Coordinates of C-alpha atoms in Angstrom, one line a residue:
M1 CA 158.1 114.8 105.5
N2 CA 159.1 112.9 102.3
L3 CA 155.7 111.8 101.1
P4 CA 155.2 109.1 98.4
E5 CA 154.8 110.7 95.0
K6 CA 151.6 108.9 94.1
F7 CA 150.1 109.6 97.5
S8 CA 150.8 113.3 97.0
A9 CA 149.4 113.3 93.5
N10 CA 146.1 111.8 94.8
L11 CA 145.9 114.3 97.7
K12 CA 146.5 117.2 95.3
N13 CA 143.7 116.0 93.2
I14 CA 141.4 115.8 96.3
L15 CA 142.5 119.1 97.9
G16 CA 143.4 121.3 95.0
D17 CA 144.7 124.7 96.1
T18 CA 144.7 123.7 99.8
Y19 CA 147.2 120.9 99.4
G20 CA 150.1 123.1 100.6
E21 CA 148.2 123.7 103.8
F22 CA 147.7 120.0 104.2
E23 CA 151.4 119.2 103.7
K24 CA 152.4 122.0 106.1
A25 CA 150.0 120.5 108.8
L26 CA 151.8 117.2 108.4
G27 CA 155.0 118.9 109.5
T28 CA 153.5 120.1 112.8
D29 CA 153.1 118.1 116.1
S30 CA 150.1 115.9 116.5
P31 CA 147.4 117.3 118.8
V32 CA 147.1 115.5 122.2
S33 CA 143.6 114.7 123.3
V34 CA 141.9 112.7 126.0
R35 CA 138.3 111.5 126.6
L36 CA 137.1 111.4 130.2
N37 CA 135.2 108.5 131.7
P38 CA 131.9 109.9 132.9
A39 CA 131.5 106.9 135.2
K40 CA 134.8 107.7 137.0
P41 CA 134.9 111.4 138.0
F42 CA 138.3 112.7 139.2
K43 CA 140.5 115.8 139.4
P44 CA 143.0 115.7 136.6
S45 CA 146.7 116.3 137.5
F46 CA 147.0 118.2 134.2
P47 CA 145.1 121.2 132.8
L48 CA 142.3 120.4 130.3
G49 CA 142.4 122.6 127.2
D50 CA 139.7 123.2 124.6
A51 CA 136.8 120.9 124.3
V52 CA 136.6 118.5 121.3
P53 CA 133.5 119.9 119.6
W54 CA 132.0 116.6 118.6
A55 CA 132.6 114.7 121.9
S56 CA 131.0 115.7 125.2
Q57 CA 133.9 114.3 127.3
G58 CA 136.8 115.0 124.8
F59 CA 139.5 117.6 125.6
Y60 CA 142.7 118.8 123.9
L61 CA 145.8 119.2 126.0
E62 CA 148.4 121.8 125.5
N63 CA 151.2 119.5 126.5
R64 CA 151.5 115.7 126.7
P65 CA 151.9 114.5 130.3
V66 CA 153.6 111.3 131.2
F67 CA 150.3 109.3 131.3
T68 CA 152.1 106.2 132.7
L69 CA 152.9 108.0 135.9
D70 CA 149.3 109.1 136.5
P71 CA 147.3 106.7 138.7
A72 CA 144.0 108.0 137.3
F73 CA 145.1 106.7 133.9
H74 CA 145.5 103.2 135.3
A75 CA 142.2 103.5 137.1
G76 CA 140.4 104.1 133.7
A77 CA 139.4 107.7 134.5
Y78 CA 140.3 108.8 131.0
Y79 CA 141.5 107.4 127.6
V80 CA 144.1 109.0 125.4
Q81 CA 142.3 109.1 122.1
E82 CA 142.8 110.8 118.8
A83 CA 140.2 113.6 118.5
S84 CA 138.9 113.0 115.0
S85 CA 137.8 109.4 115.8
M86 CA 135.6 110.7 118.7
V87 CA 133.1 111.8 116.1
I88 CA 131.4 108.4 116.6
E89 CA 129.6 110.0 119.5
H90 CA 128.0 112.6 117.2
I91 CA 126.7 109.9 114.9
L92 CA 125.3 107.7 117.7
K93 CA 123.5 110.7 119.3
N94 CA 121.8 111.6 116.1
H95 CA 121.2 108.3 114.4
A96 CA 121.2 105.4 116.8
P97 CA 118.1 103.2 116.7
A98 CA 115.5 104.0 119.4
T99 CA 115.2 100.4 120.4
R100 CA 116.2 99.3 124.0
P101 CA 118.2 97.6 125.2
L102 CA 120.8 98.3 122.4
K103 CA 123.0 95.5 121.2
V104 CA 126.3 97.0 119.9
L105 CA 129.3 95.3 118.2
D106 CA 132.7 96.8 117.7
L107 CA 134.0 94.4 115.1
C108 CA 137.6 95.5 114.9
A109 CA 138.1 96.8 118.4
A110 CA 141.7 96.8 119.6
P111 CA 143.2 98.7 121.3
G112 CA 139.8 99.9 122.6
G113 CA 139.5 103.7 122.0
K114 CA 136.3 103.6 120.2
T115 CA 135.0 100.6 122.2
T116 CA 135.4 102.5 125.5
H117 CA 133.8 105.5 123.9
L118 CA 130.8 103.3 122.9
A119 CA 130.7 102.0 126.5
S120 CA 130.3 105.6 127.8
L121 CA 127.4 106.3 125.4
L122 CA 125.5 103.2 126.3
S123 CA 123.1 102.7 129.2
E124 CA 123.4 100.2 132.1
D125 CA 121.0 97.9 130.3
D126 CA 122.7 97.9 126.9
L127 CA 125.1 95.1 125.7
L128 CA 128.5 95.7 124.1
V129 CA 130.5 93.1 122.2
A130 CA 134.1 93.9 121.4
N131 CA 135.9 91.7 118.8
E132 CA 139.5 91.6 117.8
V133 CA 140.7 89.2 115.2
I134 CA 144.5 89.3 116.0
K135 CA 145.1 87.2 119.2
S136 CA 148.1 89.2 120.2
R137 CA 146.0 92.4 120.4
V138 CA 143.2 91.0 122.6
G139 CA 145.2 91.6 125.8
I140 CA 145.4 95.3 125.4
L141 CA 141.8 95.5 124.4
K142 CA 140.8 93.6 127.6
E143 CA 143.0 95.7 129.7
N144 CA 141.5 99.0 128.4
L145 CA 137.9 97.7 128.8
L146 CA 138.5 96.4 132.3
K147 CA 139.9 99.8 133.3
W148 CA 136.9 101.5 131.8
G149 CA 134.6 99.5 134.1
F150 CA 131.5 99.0 131.8
P151 CA 130.0 95.7 133.1
N152 CA 128.0 94.6 130.1
V153 CA 130.8 93.8 127.7
I154 CA 131.8 90.5 126.1
I155 CA 135.3 90.3 124.6
V156 CA 135.7 88.1 121.5
N157 CA 138.7 86.9 119.4
Q158 CA 137.2 85.6 116.1
D159 CA 137.2 86.3 112.4
P160 CA 134.2 88.4 111.4
E161 CA 133.0 85.7 109.1
T162 CA 132.5 83.3 112.1
F163 CA 129.7 85.5 113.5
A164 CA 127.1 83.9 111.1
D165 CA 124.9 82.7 113.9
L166 CA 124.3 86.3 115.0
E167 CA 122.7 87.4 111.7
G168 CA 120.5 90.5 112.2
F169 CA 121.3 90.6 116.0
F170 CA 123.1 93.9 116.6
D171 CA 121.4 97.3 116.5
I172 CA 124.7 99.0 115.9
V173 CA 127.8 97.6 114.3
L174 CA 131.0 99.7 114.2
T175 CA 133.6 98.5 111.7
D176 CA 136.8 100.5 112.1
A177 CA 138.6 98.6 109.4
P178 CA 142.3 98.0 109.0
C179 CA 143.6 100.4 106.4
S180 CA 146.6 101.9 104.7
G181 CA 147.0 104.4 107.5
E182 CA 147.4 107.6 105.4
G183 CA 145.7 109.6 108.1
M184 CA 148.4 108.6 110.6
F185 CA 151.4 109.8 108.7
R186 CA 152.0 112.7 111.1
K187 CA 151.5 110.7 114.2
T188 CA 153.3 107.6 112.9
P189 CA 156.0 108.6 110.4
E190 CA 157.1 105.0 109.7
A191 CA 153.7 104.5 108.1
V192 CA 154.9 106.6 105.2
N193 CA 157.5 104.0 104.3
E194 CA 154.9 101.2 104.3
W195 CA 152.5 103.0 101.9
S196 CA 152.1 101.7 98.4
E197 CA 149.3 101.6 95.8
E198 CA 149.4 97.9 96.1
N199 CA 148.8 98.1 99.8
V200 CA 145.8 100.5 99.3
L201 CA 144.2 97.9 96.9
M202 CA 144.9 95.1 99.3
C203 CA 143.3 97.0 102.2
A204 CA 140.3 97.9 100.1
A205 CA 139.6 94.3 99.2
R206 CA 140.0 93.2 102.8
Q207 CA 137.7 96.0 103.9
K208 CA 135.0 94.7 101.5
R209 CA 135.2 91.3 103.0
I210 CA 134.9 92.7 106.6
L211 CA 132.0 95.0 105.5
S212 CA 130.2 92.0 104.0
A213 CA 130.4 90.1 107.3
A214 CA 129.5 93.2 109.3
A215 CA 126.5 94.0 107.3
M216 CA 124.9 90.5 107.9
L217 CA 125.0 91.2 111.6
V218 CA 123.0 94.4 111.6
A219 CA 119.4 94.2 112.8
P220 CA 116.5 95.5 110.5
G221 CA 116.6 99.3 110.8
G222 CA 120.0 99.1 112.6
L223 CA 123.1 101.2 112.0
L224 CA 126.3 100.2 110.4
I225 CA 129.2 102.6 110.9
Y226 CA 132.3 102.2 108.7
S227 CA 135.6 104.1 109.4
T228 CA 139.2 104.3 108.4
C229 CA 142.2 106.5 109.2
T230 CA 143.0 107.2 105.6
Y231 CA 142.1 109.6 102.8
N232 CA 141.9 107.8 99.4
A233 CA 138.5 107.2 97.8
T234 CA 139.4 103.5 97.1
E235 CA 139.2 102.6 100.7
N236 CA 136.6 105.2 101.7
Q237 CA 133.8 106.5 99.3
E238 CA 134.2 103.6 96.8
N239 CA 133.8 101.0 99.5
A240 CA 130.9 102.9 100.9
Q241 CA 129.2 103.1 97.5
W242 CA 130.0 99.4 96.9
L243 CA 128.1 98.5 100.1
T244 CA 124.9 100.4 99.1
R245 CA 125.0 98.9 95.6
T246 CA 125.5 95.3 96.7
L247 CA 123.6 95.1 100.0
D248 CA 120.3 96.4 101.2
F249 CA 121.7 99.5 103.0
E250 CA 121.1 103.2 102.5
P251 CA 123.6 105.9 103.5
V252 CA 122.8 108.1 106.5
E253 CA 123.3 111.8 106.0
I254 CA 125.7 113.0 108.8
H255 CA 125.4 116.8 109.2
T256 CA 128.1 118.8 111.1
P257 CA 128.3 122.5 111.9
E258 CA 130.5 124.4 109.4
E259 CA 132.7 125.7 112.2
W260 CA 133.9 122.1 112.9
G261 CA 135.8 122.2 109.6
V262 CA 134.8 118.6 108.7
T263 CA 134.6 117.9 104.9
N264 CA 131.5 116.3 103.4
A265 CA 132.8 113.2 101.5
H266 CA 129.5 111.7 100.5
P267 CA 128.7 109.2 101.6
G268 CA 130.4 110.1 104.8
L269 CA 132.7 112.6 106.5
Q270 CA 136.5 113.3 106.0
F271 CA 138.8 114.9 108.5
F272 CA 141.9 116.6 107.3
P273 CA 144.6 117.8 109.7
H274 CA 144.8 121.3 108.1
K275 CA 141.0 121.8 108.6
T276 CA 140.3 120.2 111.9
R277 CA 142.4 119.7 115.1
G278 CA 143.1 116.0 114.7
E279 CA 144.4 113.4 112.3
G280 CA 143.0 112.0 109.1
F281 CA 139.8 110.1 109.5
Y282 CA 136.9 108.9 107.4
V283 CA 133.5 107.7 108.6
A284 CA 130.2 106.8 107.0
A285 CA 127.0 105.4 108.4
F286 CA 124.3 103.2 106.8
R287 CA 120.8 102.1 107.7
N288 CA 119.8 98.4 107.1
K289 CA 116.7 98.2 105.0
S290 CA 116.3 94.4 105.1
R291 CA 114.2 92.4 107.4
D292 CA 116.5 89.4 107.9
E293 CA 116.9 88.3 111.5
R294 CA 118.2 84.7 112.1
Y295 CA 120.3 84.6 115.2
V296 CA 120.7 81.9 117.9
K297 CA 118.4 82.5 120.9
G298 CA 118.6 81.2 124.4
K299 CA 119.9 82.1 127.9
P300 CA 123.5 81.5 129.0
N301 CA 124.4 77.8 128.8
I302 CA 126.6 77.9 132.0
P303 CA 125.5 76.9 135.5
R304 CA 124.4 79.4 138.0
L305 CA 126.4 80.0 141.1
P306 CA 125.1 78.0 144.1
R307 CA 122.8 80.0 146.4
K308 CA 125.1 79.8 149.4
Q309 CA 128.1 81.2 147.5
A310 CA 125.8 83.8 145.9
E311 CA 124.8 84.9 149.4
L312 CA 128.4 85.2 150.5
L313 CA 129.2 87.2 147.4
S314 CA 126.5 89.8 148.3
R315 CA 128.7 91.7 150.8
W316 CA 131.2 92.5 148.0
I317 CA 128.9 94.3 145.7
R318 CA 126.9 97.5 146.3
P319 CA 123.2 96.9 147.3
G320 CA 120.9 97.6 144.4
V321 CA 123.6 96.7 142.0
Y322 CA 124.1 93.2 143.4
E323 CA 120.4 92.4 142.8
S324 CA 120.6 93.5 139.2
F325 CA 122.9 90.7 138.2
E326 CA 122.7 86.9 137.9
Y327 CA 125.9 85.0 138.9
F328 CA 127.3 82.1 136.9
L329 CA 130.1 79.6 137.5
K330 CA 132.5 78.8 134.7
N331 CA 134.3 75.5 134.2
D332 CA 137.5 77.0 135.6
G333 CA 135.8 78.0 138.8
G334 CA 135.6 81.7 137.9
I335 CA 132.4 83.6 138.7
V336 CA 130.9 85.9 136.1
A337 CA 128.0 88.4 136.6
I338 CA 125.5 89.0 133.8
K339 CA 122.8 91.7 134.0
Q340 CA 119.4 90.1 134.5
S341 CA 117.9 92.4 131.9
L342 CA 120.4 91.0 129.3
L343 CA 120.2 87.3 130.0
N344 CA 118.6 86.5 126.6
E345 CA 120.8 88.8 124.6
T346 CA 124.0 87.6 126.4
G347 CA 122.8 84.0 125.9
S348 CA 122.6 84.5 122.2
V349 CA 126.2 85.8 122.0
L350 CA 127.6 83.1 124.3
R351 CA 125.9 80.3 122.3
A352 CA 126.9 81.7 118.9
L353 CA 130.6 82.4 119.6
Q354 CA 133.3 80.1 120.9
K355 CA 136.4 82.3 121.7
R356 CA 135.0 84.9 124.0
S357 CA 134.6 86.0 127.6
S358 CA 131.4 85.2 129.4
G359 CA 130.5 88.4 131.4
L360 CA 131.9 90.6 134.2
E361 CA 134.6 88.6 136.0
I362 CA 133.9 88.8 139.7
G363 CA 136.4 86.3 141.2
H364 CA 136.3 82.8 142.5
F365 CA 135.8 80.8 145.8
K366 CA 138.4 78.8 147.6
G367 CA 136.2 76.9 150.0
N368 CA 134.1 79.6 151.6
D369 CA 136.7 82.3 151.0
F370 CA 136.0 84.6 148.1
I371 CA 139.0 85.8 146.1
P372 CA 138.0 89.0 144.2
S373 CA 139.1 89.6 140.6
H374 CA 141.0 92.6 139.3
A375 CA 138.1 93.3 137.1
L376 CA 135.9 93.7 140.2
A377 CA 138.3 96.2 141.6
L378 CA 138.0 98.4 138.5
S379 CA 134.3 97.9 138.0
G380 CA 133.1 100.7 140.3
I381 CA 130.5 98.3 141.9
V382 CA 132.4 97.2 145.0
S383 CA 130.4 97.6 148.2
G384 CA 131.3 100.3 150.7
S385 CA 131.3 97.6 153.4
V386 CA 134.6 96.3 151.8
Q387 CA 137.6 97.9 153.2
H388 CA 139.0 100.7 151.0
V389 CA 142.3 102.5 151.4
D390 CA 142.7 105.7 149.4
L391 CA 146.4 106.5 148.6
P392 CA 148.1 109.7 147.6
E393 CA 149.7 109.9 144.2
R394 CA 153.2 108.6 145.0
D395 CA 152.0 105.7 147.1
A396 CA 149.4 104.8 144.4
L397 CA 152.3 104.7 141.9
L398 CA 154.3 102.5 144.2
Y399 CA 151.4 100.1 144.5
L400 CA 151.1 100.1 140.7
K401 CA 154.8 99.3 140.5
K402 CA 154.3 96.4 143.0
E403 CA 156.7 98.1 145.4
P404 CA 156.3 98.8 149.2
F405 CA 154.1 101.8 149.9
A406 CA 152.9 103.6 153.0
L407 CA 149.6 102.2 154.3
P408 CA 147.2 104.4 156.3
E409 CA 145.3 103.0 159.3
H410 CA 143.7 99.7 158.3
S411 CA 142.4 96.3 159.3
N412 CA 143.4 92.9 158.2
G413 CA 141.8 91.3 155.2
W414 CA 141.0 92.1 151.5
T415 CA 141.4 95.8 150.8
L416 CA 140.5 97.8 147.7
I417 CA 143.3 100.1 146.9
T418 CA 142.0 103.4 145.4
Y419 CA 143.3 106.8 144.2
Q420 CA 140.8 109.7 144.3
N421 CA 138.3 107.0 145.2
L422 CA 139.0 105.2 141.9
G423 CA 139.7 101.5 142.2
L424 CA 143.3 100.5 141.3
G425 CA 143.4 96.8 142.5
W426 CA 143.4 94.6 145.5
A427 CA 145.7 94.0 148.4
K428 CA 145.4 91.5 151.2
I429 CA 146.6 92.8 154.6
I430 CA 147.9 90.3 157.1
G431 CA 149.4 92.1 160.1
D432 CA 152.4 94.0 158.9
R433 CA 152.5 92.2 155.6
V434 CA 150.7 93.5 152.5
N435 CA 150.2 91.1 149.6
N436 CA 149.8 93.1 146.4
Y437 CA 147.3 91.4 144.0
L438 CA 147.9 93.8 141.0
P439 CA 148.4 91.5 138.0
T440 CA 152.1 91.4 137.3
E441 CA 151.7 92.2 133.6
W442 CA 149.9 95.4 134.5
R443 CA 152.7 96.8 136.8
I444 CA 154.4 100.1 135.9
R445 CA 158.0 99.6 134.9
M446 CA 159.0 103.2 134.5
K447 CA 161.3 104.7 137.1
L448 CA 159.7 107.2 139.5
E449 CA 161.5 110.5 140.0
E450 CA 162.5 111.4 143.6

């Protein structure tokens, strides 16, 4: 790999005698790793290798399967995620505030790797807000979060500086800031050609702006996590030190076992590919020492679903789960479910932000007929009284391609199509006809082998 001269000089200064090992590591293949969804147990079609030491559901794979042709991938049973970035779990388990319910913000969320990881670490009464500034990237973020099936998530498309009405609201704010991408040189070789000292400085300035906005949103005693996929001190330690000098935050000491091979880069941790089995990654955490808390308060300002329709809806959602939600009707006729225990917290977010979702999308009514949403199919909360059809792998892939597939014995009506009992989407069966309700933009376009 032909590395930029000034980049190499900086890494030689950081690594000293081990720079040769670092450069050699960049010439090897990137490790493949996945993180399982604990809410969606399944039997993988590929062998799991060694566990990722800092992530309870993370595993390395010896070979890279064709994930597109695995129905469990489309059902949200696992996420293909770079191993180093899974260390967020270690930080939360050791340093998350003890308050409940937790209110968590992923400020730079797309495509959703760390966001889905956060969802797996939260309880059913915690709230997760996932923001992505770039509109074109919101679609993939939403897709990955819907597949994951965590119900208490609000997806937002706003600049961090427009969150002012949520000052001091979040117990945890994760800021995985856009960076120069040095840590991804092995995985994304074209990033090498885009690197420059000017770009590093531009990224560092942008990161300070994002960090300033993020810091205002952290609750008293709350946790701010800052991460990049880069090595240089300008974007990493210097930005972290700038935060503690200019704002009322103190660094959190993150301890890791020596055998993990993670480098202490105070304040924070640095992952190098020749020391750990993963890509380059930097992360630091900070505790908010201020007492400022000035956020908008109030319950969701959208009308509740009429009682009659709410009663009709009850057969679609598992008993016990159904009663834990309140149901609301949006202007477009869509129904959203919001946890009763989170009405105040969700109300604050909905009142403060404009470009956002409003809760778990359930579906809509056409007269007295309920039309279920794709999000409901993936949520894991569908009642057992709703017809389910579990498909073998090839037929599940044909369903995901929106092509004809063999249907086991069935009755007419709405049917949840599953694979290994994991929801894939809806079909409506009318006699010999099967209407496939998988969103067209989600269909598999790859050719299946005979």
